[in-house]
Amino acid sequence: MPARHILVINCGSSSIKFALLGETAEQPLLHGIAERLGSADAVLRWQSAAGQQQQAVPAADHRQALARLLPLVEAEAAGRLGGIGHRVVHGGEHFTAAHLLDQPTLAAIRQVSALAPLHNPACLQGIEAALSLYPALPQVAVFDTAFHQSMPPHAFRYAVPEALYREHGVRRYGFHGSSHRYVSRRAAELCSLPPNRSSWLVAHLGNGCSTCAVVDGHSRDTSMGLTPMEGLVMGTRSGDVDPGLHGHLLRELGWSAEQVDCMLNQQSGLLGLSGLSNDMRSLEQARSAGHPGATLAIEVFCYRLAKSLAAMSCALPQLDGLVFTGGIGENSALVRSKTVAHLRLLNLALDPEANARCVGGPDGEIQAGGHPRVLVVATNEERQIALDTLALLPN
Ligand code: ADP
């Protein structure tokens, strides 16, 4: 059978990111974004071997943007488009793995949408549009939460009344599953260890950030919870705060629940701490110029990350390595070195030259000689979604 191509689609409320991947290639044949959907300046941008291109799609919604995009993809795939993989943020407890999209699957995704009211409805819009445009093409939902369904109850339960779990699904779910899965497997390959018999700590550090304990290819714990707000300091998200903060702000400042949510989601994290930016690159530059807010934001980010990794080590039988990934993890030698410096009791230490070398590209080991492995591994969530999709296609 000729190698098949998979289109990976990631819908946000006003954007669609897409990538066309070959069955065996790591890098996409075509990738791009449709953004500002619903507005007069909506635009479709993509890149392929032919270079960068763009088309204005004024006022296009998700369906109209996909209707423009799919013929481009088909032309690039030259008759080998085998299926579409949709990234879906929340699969609740219903989805422990990727799933072929049909009416019952759509209904189940709708049912868990209350757990991700900002994310799942946008995914559903994209899925419904793609299904109506290409009804005969197999399409698969790949969930950010599914990889973490292997967490044991002592890792996923909150210490709140049981009825909240039983009747309302209040528990820890975790996110970034495709990334944690992809990089932990890749780390095992790079170190010639069997993925199904090795243990990893993973730090996915992008605009959203999370840690994960991966044992024998399964997630045993992760830092995000019911929502992608729990855990680490992120670009604009606070991560963990005292749960008493909510009541305090409501009582003392008269804030509404929406104001608290908005502050913790959009005005906190690196941006809130630094008073300057949510972008680590800008903060590193400002720190070099002596900006106190940027300096503090980076210190808090790294200390909290190290604390989370130390906590995740409770879920491991042994430590085969710590993996850094995501835009910050793959590029910031400063964040890696400050974080690892807090993890002396795990016997972790970096080789400064190797750490400085792994910026903007090469994967590799960066630990000092005689210490447990520390790796930089570029994530490729699109590739993982394509692999999960391929696995469900009829042969
Ligand atoms: P997303 O979660 O949106 O996919 P990315 O994984 O692209 O985000 O990560 C974005 C973050 O990576 C930003 O904070 C950005 O500043 C940071 N980053 C990218 N390149 C560098 C670099 N060279 N040094 C430090 N931080 C970087």
Tab-separated table of C-alpha atoms and ligand atoms in Angstrom:
chain	number	residue	atom	x	y	z
A	1	MET	CA	0.000	0.000	0.000
A	2	PRO	CA	1.402	3.495	-0.814
A	3	ALA	CA	2.245	5.607	2.265
A	4	ARG	CA	-0.804	7.523	3.454
A	5	HIS	CA	-0.946	11.170	4.472
A	6	ILE	CA	-2.796	12.459	7.514
A	7	LEU	CA	-4.156	15.965	8.006
A	8	VAL	CA	-3.915	17.070	11.654
A	9	ILE	CA	-6.328	19.810	12.728
A	10	ASN	CA	-6.204	21.805	15.957
A	11	CYS	CA	-9.143	24.209	16.342
A	12	GLY	CA	-9.216	27.163	18.726
A	13	SER	CA	-12.104	29.582	19.155
A	14	SER	CA	-10.896	31.842	16.309
A	15	SER	CA	-8.151	29.787	14.680
A	16	ILE	CA	-7.400	26.458	13.002
A	17	LYS	CA	-3.833	25.151	13.043
A	18	PHE	CA	-3.191	22.391	10.526
A	19	ALA	CA	-0.409	20.119	9.307
A	20	LEU	CA	-0.281	17.468	6.596
A	21	LEU	CA	2.046	14.636	7.563
A	22	GLY	CA	3.341	11.690	5.586
A	23	GLU	CA	3.069	8.251	7.162
A	24	THR	CA	6.791	7.919	7.800
A	25	ALA	CA	8.124	11.506	7.773
A	26	GLU	CA	8.758	13.468	10.985
A	27	GLN	CA	8.194	16.882	9.401
A	28	PRO	CA	4.978	18.085	7.703
A	29	LEU	CA	4.549	18.436	3.936
A	30	LEU	CA	2.356	21.443	4.504
A	31	HIS	CA	1.417	23.335	7.647
A	32	GLY	CA	-0.227	26.589	8.573
A	33	ILE	CA	-2.949	28.443	10.374
A	34	ALA	CA	-6.299	30.043	9.612
A	35	GLU	CA	-6.631	32.879	12.089
A	36	ARG	CA	-8.856	35.745	13.168
A	37	LEU	CA	-11.793	33.613	11.996
A	38	GLY	CA	-15.119	35.410	12.145
A	39	SER	CA	-13.461	38.804	11.612
A	40	ALA	CA	-13.073	40.917	8.466
A	41	ASP	CA	-9.324	40.244	8.359
A	42	ALA	CA	-9.513	36.465	8.675
A	43	VAL	CA	-6.580	34.926	6.824
A	44	LEU	CA	-5.291	31.488	5.811
A	45	ARG	CA	-1.481	31.127	5.829
A	46	TRP	CA	0.440	28.003	4.932
A	47	GLN	CA	3.887	26.779	4.111
A	48	SER	CA	4.925	23.909	1.851
A	49	ALA	CA	7.821	23.021	-0.429
A	50	ALA	CA	6.481	25.795	-2.703
A	51	GLY	CA	7.186	28.384	0.023
A	52	GLN	CA	4.934	30.562	2.163
A	53	GLN	CA	1.524	31.550	0.893
A	54	GLN	CA	-1.577	33.261	2.197
A	55	GLN	CA	-5.165	33.943	1.206
A	56	ALA	CA	-7.551	36.449	2.741
A	57	VAL	CA	-10.783	34.725	3.814
A	58	PRO	CA	-12.828	37.717	5.052
A	59	ALA	CA	-15.396	36.842	7.728
A	60	ALA	CA	-14.816	33.098	7.191
A	61	ASP	CA	-15.958	30.809	10.000
A	62	HIS	CA	-14.416	27.400	10.779
A	63	ARG	CA	-16.408	25.644	8.060
A	64	GLN	CA	-15.600	28.201	5.366
A	65	ALA	CA	-11.919	28.188	6.271
A	66	LEU	CA	-11.828	24.375	6.091
A	67	ALA	CA	-13.649	24.455	2.758
A	68	ARG	CA	-10.785	26.615	1.429
A	69	LEU	CA	-8.087	24.603	3.112
A	70	LEU	CA	-9.108	21.048	2.228
A	71	PRO	CA	-8.615	21.356	-1.572
A	72	LEU	CA	-5.084	22.711	-0.936
A	73	VAL	CA	-4.382	19.740	1.290
A	74	GLU	CA	-5.803	17.283	-1.232
A	75	ALA	CA	-3.641	18.739	-3.993
A	76	GLU	CA	-0.535	18.459	-1.810
A	77	ALA	CA	-1.450	14.905	-0.761
A	78	ALA	CA	-1.840	13.887	-4.429
A	79	GLY	CA	-4.592	11.334	-3.793
A	80	ARG	CA	-3.002	9.873	-0.657
A	81	LEU	CA	-5.011	11.651	2.046
A	82	GLY	CA	-5.880	8.712	4.298
A	83	GLY	CA	-7.620	10.500	7.154
A	84	ILE	CA	-7.942	13.501	9.453
A	85	GLY	CA	-6.782	13.577	13.081
A	86	HIS	CA	-8.513	16.172	15.255
A	87	ARG	CA	-6.894	17.380	18.450
A	88	VAL	CA	-9.540	17.487	21.185
A	89	VAL	CA	-8.604	19.088	24.485
A	90	HIS	CA	-10.849	17.193	26.902
A	91	GLY	CA	-12.022	13.604	26.703
A	92	GLY	CA	-13.054	13.306	30.360
A	93	GLU	CA	-13.022	9.761	31.750
A	94	HIS	CA	-14.862	8.502	28.673
A	95	PHE	CA	-11.832	8.488	26.349
A	96	THR	CA	-8.721	6.561	27.365
A	97	ALA	CA	-7.351	6.568	23.797
A	98	ALA	CA	-7.930	8.121	20.388
A	99	HIS	CA	-11.291	7.244	18.794
A	100	LEU	CA	-12.753	7.054	15.291
A	101	LEU	CA	-15.306	9.835	14.865
A	102	ASP	CA	-18.911	8.774	14.433
A	103	GLN	CA	-22.183	10.081	15.875
A	104	PRO	CA	-21.869	8.309	19.294
A	105	THR	CA	-18.278	9.615	19.658
A	106	LEU	CA	-19.418	13.153	18.826
A	107	ALA	CA	-22.199	12.868	21.402
A	108	ALA	CA	-19.688	11.703	24.043
A	109	ILE	CA	-17.370	14.648	23.269
A	110	ARG	CA	-20.332	17.008	23.607
A	111	GLN	CA	-21.154	15.434	26.941
A	112	VAL	CA	-17.710	16.100	28.447
A	113	SER	CA	-17.590	19.660	27.060
A	114	ALA	CA	-18.799	21.131	30.355
A	115	LEU	CA	-15.309	20.260	31.663
A	116	ALA	CA	-13.637	22.403	28.961
A	117	PRO	CA	-16.157	25.077	27.988
A	118	LEU	CA	-13.479	27.273	26.380
A	119	HIS	CA	-11.853	24.526	24.328
A	120	ASN	CA	-14.094	21.600	23.355
A	121	PRO	CA	-16.805	23.637	21.574
A	122	ALA	CA	-14.175	25.013	19.143
A	123	CYS	CA	-12.858	21.469	18.514
A	124	LEU	CA	-16.438	20.324	17.863
A	125	GLN	CA	-17.000	23.101	15.324
A	126	GLY	CA	-13.960	21.940	13.370
A	127	ILE	CA	-14.926	18.270	13.572
A	128	GLU	CA	-18.491	18.874	12.441
A	129	ALA	CA	-17.335	21.025	9.525
A	130	ALA	CA	-14.699	18.492	8.413
A	131	LEU	CA	-17.159	15.585	8.706
A	132	SER	CA	-19.744	17.384	6.602
A	133	LEU	CA	-17.173	18.394	3.964
A	134	TYR	CA	-15.505	14.962	3.781
A	135	PRO	CA	-18.056	12.415	5.026
A	136	ALA	CA	-16.290	9.430	3.437
A	137	LEU	CA	-12.831	10.162	4.890
A	138	PRO	CA	-11.987	8.413	8.200
A	139	GLN	CA	-11.583	10.995	10.965
A	140	VAL	CA	-10.206	10.456	14.442
A	141	ALA	CA	-10.396	12.416	17.706
A	142	VAL	CA	-7.135	12.477	19.688
A	143	PHE	CA	-7.531	13.732	23.253
A	144	ASP	CA	-5.023	15.746	25.315
A	145	THR	CA	-6.353	14.008	28.412
A	146	ALA	CA	-6.358	10.371	27.206
A	147	PHE	CA	-2.691	9.611	27.950
A	148	HIS	CA	-3.251	10.498	31.617
A	149	GLN	CA	-6.184	8.126	32.112
A	150	SER	CA	-3.619	5.616	33.407
A	151	MET	CA	-3.074	7.715	36.573
A	152	PRO	CA	-4.019	5.820	39.734
A	153	PRO	CA	-6.793	7.236	41.966
A	154	HIS	CA	-4.303	8.454	44.563
A	155	ALA	CA	-2.867	10.743	41.858
A	156	PHE	CA	-6.105	11.848	40.182
A	157	ARG	CA	-8.497	12.375	43.098
A	158	TYR	CA	-8.875	15.738	44.878
A	159	ALA	CA	-9.524	15.679	48.604
A	160	VAL	CA	-13.053	17.070	48.193
A	161	PRO	CA	-16.402	15.337	48.882
A	162	GLU	CA	-16.771	12.162	46.831
A	163	ALA	CA	-20.102	13.243	45.315
A	164	LEU	CA	-18.306	15.987	43.398
A	165	TYR	CA	-16.228	13.312	41.700
A	166	ARG	CA	-19.022	10.794	41.202
A	167	GLU	CA	-21.738	13.174	40.052
A	168	HIS	CA	-19.757	16.010	38.441
A	169	GLY	CA	-16.447	14.503	37.310
A	170	VAL	CA	-14.371	16.744	39.594
A	171	ARG	CA	-10.937	15.081	39.483
A	172	ARG	CA	-7.504	15.637	37.967
A	173	TYR	CA	-7.351	14.852	34.199
A	174	GLY	CA	-4.082	16.346	32.946
A	175	PHE	CA	-3.340	17.761	29.466
A	176	HIS	CA	-0.492	17.883	26.890
A	177	GLY	CA	-0.886	14.090	26.632
A	178	SER	CA	0.310	13.833	23.012
A	179	SER	CA	3.474	15.759	23.860
A	180	HIS	CA	4.331	13.813	27.027
A	181	ARG	CA	3.724	10.570	25.164
A	182	TYR	CA	5.772	11.546	22.123
A	183	VAL	CA	8.834	12.914	23.947
A	184	SER	CA	9.032	10.142	26.560
A	185	ARG	CA	9.053	7.532	23.780
A	186	ARG	CA	11.603	9.535	21.800
A	187	ALA	CA	13.810	9.925	24.901
A	188	ALA	CA	13.789	6.147	25.353
A	189	GLU	CA	14.769	5.695	21.685
A	190	LEU	CA	17.588	8.259	21.965
A	191	CYS	CA	18.962	6.414	25.011
A	192	SER	CA	18.423	2.920	23.539
A	193	LEU	CA	16.085	1.997	26.404
A	194	PRO	CA	12.812	0.093	25.864
A	195	PRO	CA	9.921	2.626	26.048
A	196	ASN	CA	7.829	0.006	27.853
A	197	ARG	CA	10.508	-0.501	30.515
A	198	SER	CA	11.826	2.962	31.378
A	199	SER	CA	10.821	5.848	33.668
A	200	TRP	CA	10.898	9.534	32.822
A	201	LEU	CA	10.171	12.927	34.255
A	202	VAL	CA	8.951	15.246	31.485
A	203	ALA	CA	8.696	19.050	31.589
A	204	HIS	CA	6.595	20.420	28.698
A	205	LEU	CA	7.246	24.177	28.790
A	206	GLY	CA	5.407	26.238	26.179
A	207	ASN	CA	2.800	28.937	26.744
A	208	GLY	CA	1.057	26.254	28.792
A	209	CYS	CA	3.382	24.194	31.002
A	210	SER	CA	3.063	20.812	32.699
A	211	THR	CA	5.186	18.050	34.173
A	212	CYS	CA	4.518	14.328	33.890
A	213	ALA	CA	5.808	11.091	35.407
A	214	VAL	CA	5.914	8.433	32.674
A	215	VAL	CA	6.494	4.810	33.683
A	216	ASP	CA	6.796	2.063	31.046
A	217	GLY	CA	5.039	4.273	28.483
A	218	HIS	CA	2.132	5.250	30.787
A	219	SER	CA	1.385	8.494	32.631
A	220	ARG	CA	1.407	7.948	36.387
A	221	ASP	CA	0.973	11.582	37.450
A	222	THR	CA	0.917	15.031	35.897
A	223	SER	CA	0.783	18.591	37.172
A	224	MET	CA	-2.357	19.851	35.388
A	225	GLY	CA	-5.708	18.901	36.865
A	226	LEU	CA	-9.414	19.421	36.218
A	227	THR	CA	-8.401	22.317	33.962
A	228	PRO	CA	-5.102	23.346	32.345
A	229	MET	CA	-4.644	25.945	35.141
A	230	GLU	CA	-3.247	23.659	37.852
A	231	GLY	CA	0.429	23.208	38.544
A	232	LEU	CA	3.302	25.181	37.072
A	233	VAL	CA	3.702	28.911	36.486
A	234	MET	CA	2.812	29.448	32.775
A	235	GLY	CA	2.832	32.351	30.301
A	236	THR	CA	-0.319	34.008	31.621
A	237	ARG	CA	-1.732	31.276	33.915
A	238	SER	CA	-0.970	31.303	37.629
A	239	GLY	CA	-0.679	27.550	38.135
A	240	ASP	CA	-1.196	26.508	41.779
A	241	VAL	CA	-2.498	29.115	44.184
A	242	ASP	CA	-4.049	28.700	47.612
A	243	PRO	CA	-7.669	27.594	46.939
A	244	GLY	CA	-8.547	30.117	49.670
A	245	LEU	CA	-7.538	32.927	47.294
A	246	HIS	CA	-10.849	32.688	45.409
A	247	GLY	CA	-13.007	33.239	48.510
A	248	HIS	CA	-10.641	35.950	49.718
A	249	LEU	CA	-10.965	37.960	46.482
A	250	LEU	CA	-14.740	37.480	46.396
A	251	ARG	CA	-15.178	38.584	50.018
A	252	GLU	CA	-12.529	41.276	50.376
A	253	LEU	CA	-12.474	42.861	46.903
A	254	GLY	CA	-16.010	42.032	45.783
A	255	TRP	CA	-14.714	40.268	42.644
A	256	SER	CA	-16.953	37.947	40.632
A	257	ALA	CA	-16.006	34.330	39.845
A	258	GLU	CA	-15.439	35.446	36.204
A	259	GLN	CA	-13.006	38.168	37.309
A	260	VAL	CA	-11.028	35.678	39.381
A	261	ASP	CA	-10.959	33.193	36.463
A	262	CYS	CA	-9.841	35.863	34.020
A	263	MET	CA	-7.098	37.136	36.369
A	264	LEU	CA	-5.734	33.617	37.004
A	265	ASN	CA	-5.958	32.588	33.309
A	266	GLN	CA	-4.916	35.686	31.415
A	267	GLN	CA	-3.130	38.148	33.688
A	268	SER	CA	-0.998	35.916	35.909
A	269	GLY	CA	1.974	33.588	35.382
A	270	LEU	CA	5.137	35.088	33.878
A	271	LEU	CA	3.153	38.137	32.743
A	272	GLY	CA	1.673	38.827	36.181
A	273	LEU	CA	4.941	38.271	38.052
A	274	SER	CA	7.114	40.323	35.693
A	275	GLY	CA	4.601	43.055	34.897
A	276	LEU	CA	6.243	42.929	31.470
A	277	SER	CA	5.619	39.910	29.238
A	278	ASN	CA	4.387	36.318	29.049
A	279	ASP	CA	7.212	35.464	26.644
A	280	MET	CA	10.313	33.803	28.081
A	281	ARG	CA	12.602	35.180	25.369
A	282	SER	CA	11.627	38.770	26.218
A	283	LEU	CA	12.000	38.043	29.921
A	284	GLU	CA	15.506	36.623	29.477
A	285	GLN	CA	16.509	39.781	27.590
A	286	ALA	CA	14.950	42.031	30.243
A	287	ARG	CA	16.662	40.042	33.005
A	288	SER	CA	20.030	40.588	31.308
A	289	ALA	CA	19.263	44.312	31.350
A	290	GLY	CA	18.556	44.129	35.115
A	291	HIS	CA	14.723	44.222	35.084
A	292	PRO	CA	13.677	43.106	38.621
A	293	GLY	CA	10.227	41.805	37.587
A	294	ALA	CA	11.681	39.647	34.794
A	295	THR	CA	14.363	38.338	37.171
A	296	LEU	CA	11.765	37.386	39.785
A	297	ALA	CA	9.426	35.786	37.217
A	298	ILE	CA	12.216	33.487	35.962
A	299	GLU	CA	13.264	32.565	39.523
A	300	VAL	CA	9.690	31.667	40.525
A	301	PHE	CA	9.112	29.774	37.242
A	302	CYS	CA	12.215	27.592	37.718
A	303	TYR	CA	11.763	26.979	41.458
A	304	ARG	CA	8.115	25.968	41.036
A	305	LEU	CA	9.048	23.740	38.083
A	306	ALA	CA	11.751	22.007	40.131
A	307	LYS	CA	9.320	21.515	43.056
A	308	SER	CA	6.811	19.916	40.675
A	309	LEU	CA	9.447	17.587	39.178
A	310	ALA	CA	10.577	16.528	42.653
A	311	ALA	CA	6.939	15.798	43.529
A	312	MET	CA	6.473	13.797	40.293
A	313	SER	CA	9.484	11.634	41.229
A	314	CYS	CA	7.228	10.045	43.904
A	315	ALA	CA	5.470	8.216	41.031
A	316	LEU	CA	8.652	6.661	39.569
A	317	PRO	CA	10.255	3.317	40.486
A	318	GLN	CA	13.591	4.674	39.208
A	319	LEU	CA	14.690	7.728	37.228
A	320	ASP	CA	16.006	7.009	33.719
A	321	GLY	CA	16.003	10.677	32.797
A	322	LEU	CA	14.492	14.144	32.949
A	323	VAL	CA	13.248	15.486	29.583
A	324	PHE	CA	12.803	19.167	28.689
A	325	THR	CA	10.499	20.017	25.777
A	326	GLY	CA	8.223	22.793	24.400
A	327	GLY	CA	9.419	26.248	23.243
A	328	ILE	CA	11.032	27.078	26.591
A	329	GLY	CA	12.273	23.558	27.349
A	330	GLU	CA	13.874	23.197	23.899
A	331	ASN	CA	15.441	26.640	23.820
A	332	SER	CA	16.130	28.110	27.237
A	333	ALA	CA	19.482	26.938	28.596
A	334	LEU	CA	18.919	29.409	31.453
A	335	VAL	CA	15.629	27.834	32.589
A	336	ARG	CA	17.109	24.327	32.335
A	337	SER	CA	20.174	25.229	34.359
A	338	LYS	CA	18.266	27.120	37.083
A	339	THR	CA	15.705	24.309	37.382
A	340	VAL	CA	18.258	21.495	37.578
A	341	ALA	CA	20.239	23.477	40.185
A	342	HIS	CA	17.234	23.064	42.541
A	343	LEU	CA	17.234	19.272	42.014
A	344	ARG	CA	20.519	18.386	43.717
A	345	LEU	CA	18.788	15.821	45.931
A	346	LEU	CA	17.777	13.865	42.791
A	347	ASN	CA	21.528	13.926	42.007
A	348	LEU	CA	20.840	15.876	38.773
A	349	ALA	CA	23.530	18.140	37.305
A	350	LEU	CA	24.128	19.637	33.840
A	351	ASP	CA	27.115	19.842	31.544
A	352	PRO	CA	27.079	23.622	30.819
A	353	GLU	CA	28.485	23.230	27.301
A	354	ALA	CA	26.012	20.530	26.279
A	355	ASN	CA	23.208	22.614	27.794
A	356	ALA	CA	24.262	25.683	25.798
A	357	ARG	CA	24.535	23.595	22.603
A	358	CYS	CA	20.954	22.245	22.755
A	359	VAL	CA	19.184	25.452	21.714
A	360	GLY	CA	16.911	25.781	18.693
A	361	GLY	CA	17.259	22.330	17.253
A	362	PRO	CA	19.353	19.396	18.243
A	363	ASP	CA	17.920	16.784	20.612
A	364	GLY	CA	20.361	15.297	23.051
A	365	GLU	CA	21.685	14.555	26.500
A	366	ILE	CA	22.925	17.510	28.585
A	367	GLN	CA	23.791	16.003	31.985
A	368	ALA	CA	27.216	16.248	33.602
A	369	GLY	CA	29.213	12.993	33.530
A	370	GLY	CA	28.220	10.463	36.195
A	371	HIS	CA	24.783	12.023	36.853
A	372	PRO	CA	21.289	10.796	35.827
A	373	ARG	CA	20.303	11.699	32.272
A	374	VAL	CA	18.833	15.063	31.390
A	375	LEU	CA	17.608	15.386	27.790
A	376	VAL	CA	16.330	18.063	25.459
A	377	VAL	CA	13.784	16.570	23.035
A	378	ALA	CA	11.776	18.569	20.487
A	379	THR	CA	8.102	17.800	20.860
A	380	ASN	CA	5.977	16.958	17.827
A	381	GLU	CA	2.343	16.777	18.896
A	382	GLU	CA	1.166	16.751	15.269
A	383	ARG	CA	3.245	13.653	14.592
A	384	GLN	CA	1.809	11.867	17.631
A	385	ILE	CA	-1.729	12.790	16.558
A	386	ALA	CA	-0.982	11.509	13.030
A	387	LEU	CA	0.382	8.232	14.460
A	388	ASP	CA	-2.690	7.798	16.681
A	389	THR	CA	-4.906	8.485	13.656
A	390	LEU	CA	-3.045	6.047	11.399
A	391	ALA	CA	-3.371	3.332	14.030
A	392	LEU	CA	-7.181	3.524	13.725
A	393	LEU	CA	-7.441	3.626	9.928
A	394	PRO	CA	-8.646	0.535	8.109
A	395	ASN	CA	-5.743	-1.165	6.304
B	1	ADP	P1	2.803	26.924	22.570
B	1	ADP	O1	2.453	26.359	23.912
B	1	ADP	O2	1.950	28.088	22.187
B	1	ADP	O3	2.984	25.878	21.487
B	1	ADP	P2	5.694	27.140	22.419
B	1	ADP	O4	5.954	25.698	22.727
B	1	ADP	O5	6.020	27.636	21.053
B	1	ADP	O6	4.233	27.596	22.817
B	1	ADP	O7	6.559	27.987	23.478
B	1	ADP	C1	6.491	29.368	23.552
B	1	ADP	C2	7.474	29.835	24.623
B	1	ADP	O8	8.802	29.415	24.235
B	1	ADP	C3	7.522	31.356	24.756
B	1	ADP	O9	7.582	31.714	26.132
B	1	ADP	C4	8.838	31.703	24.070
B	1	ADP	O10	9.401	32.881	24.569
B	1	ADP	C5	9.679	30.509	24.448
B	1	ADP	N1	10.891	30.456	23.621
B	1	ADP	C6	10.982	30.237	22.295
B	1	ADP	N2	12.280	30.370	21.888
B	1	ADP	C7	13.005	30.686	22.999
B	1	ADP	C8	14.398	30.956	23.246
B	1	ADP	N3	15.302	30.917	22.281
B	1	ADP	N4	14.759	31.228	24.526
B	1	ADP	C9	13.858	31.269	25.507
B	1	ADP	N5	12.539	31.038	25.345
B	1	ADP	C10	12.119	30.742	24.105
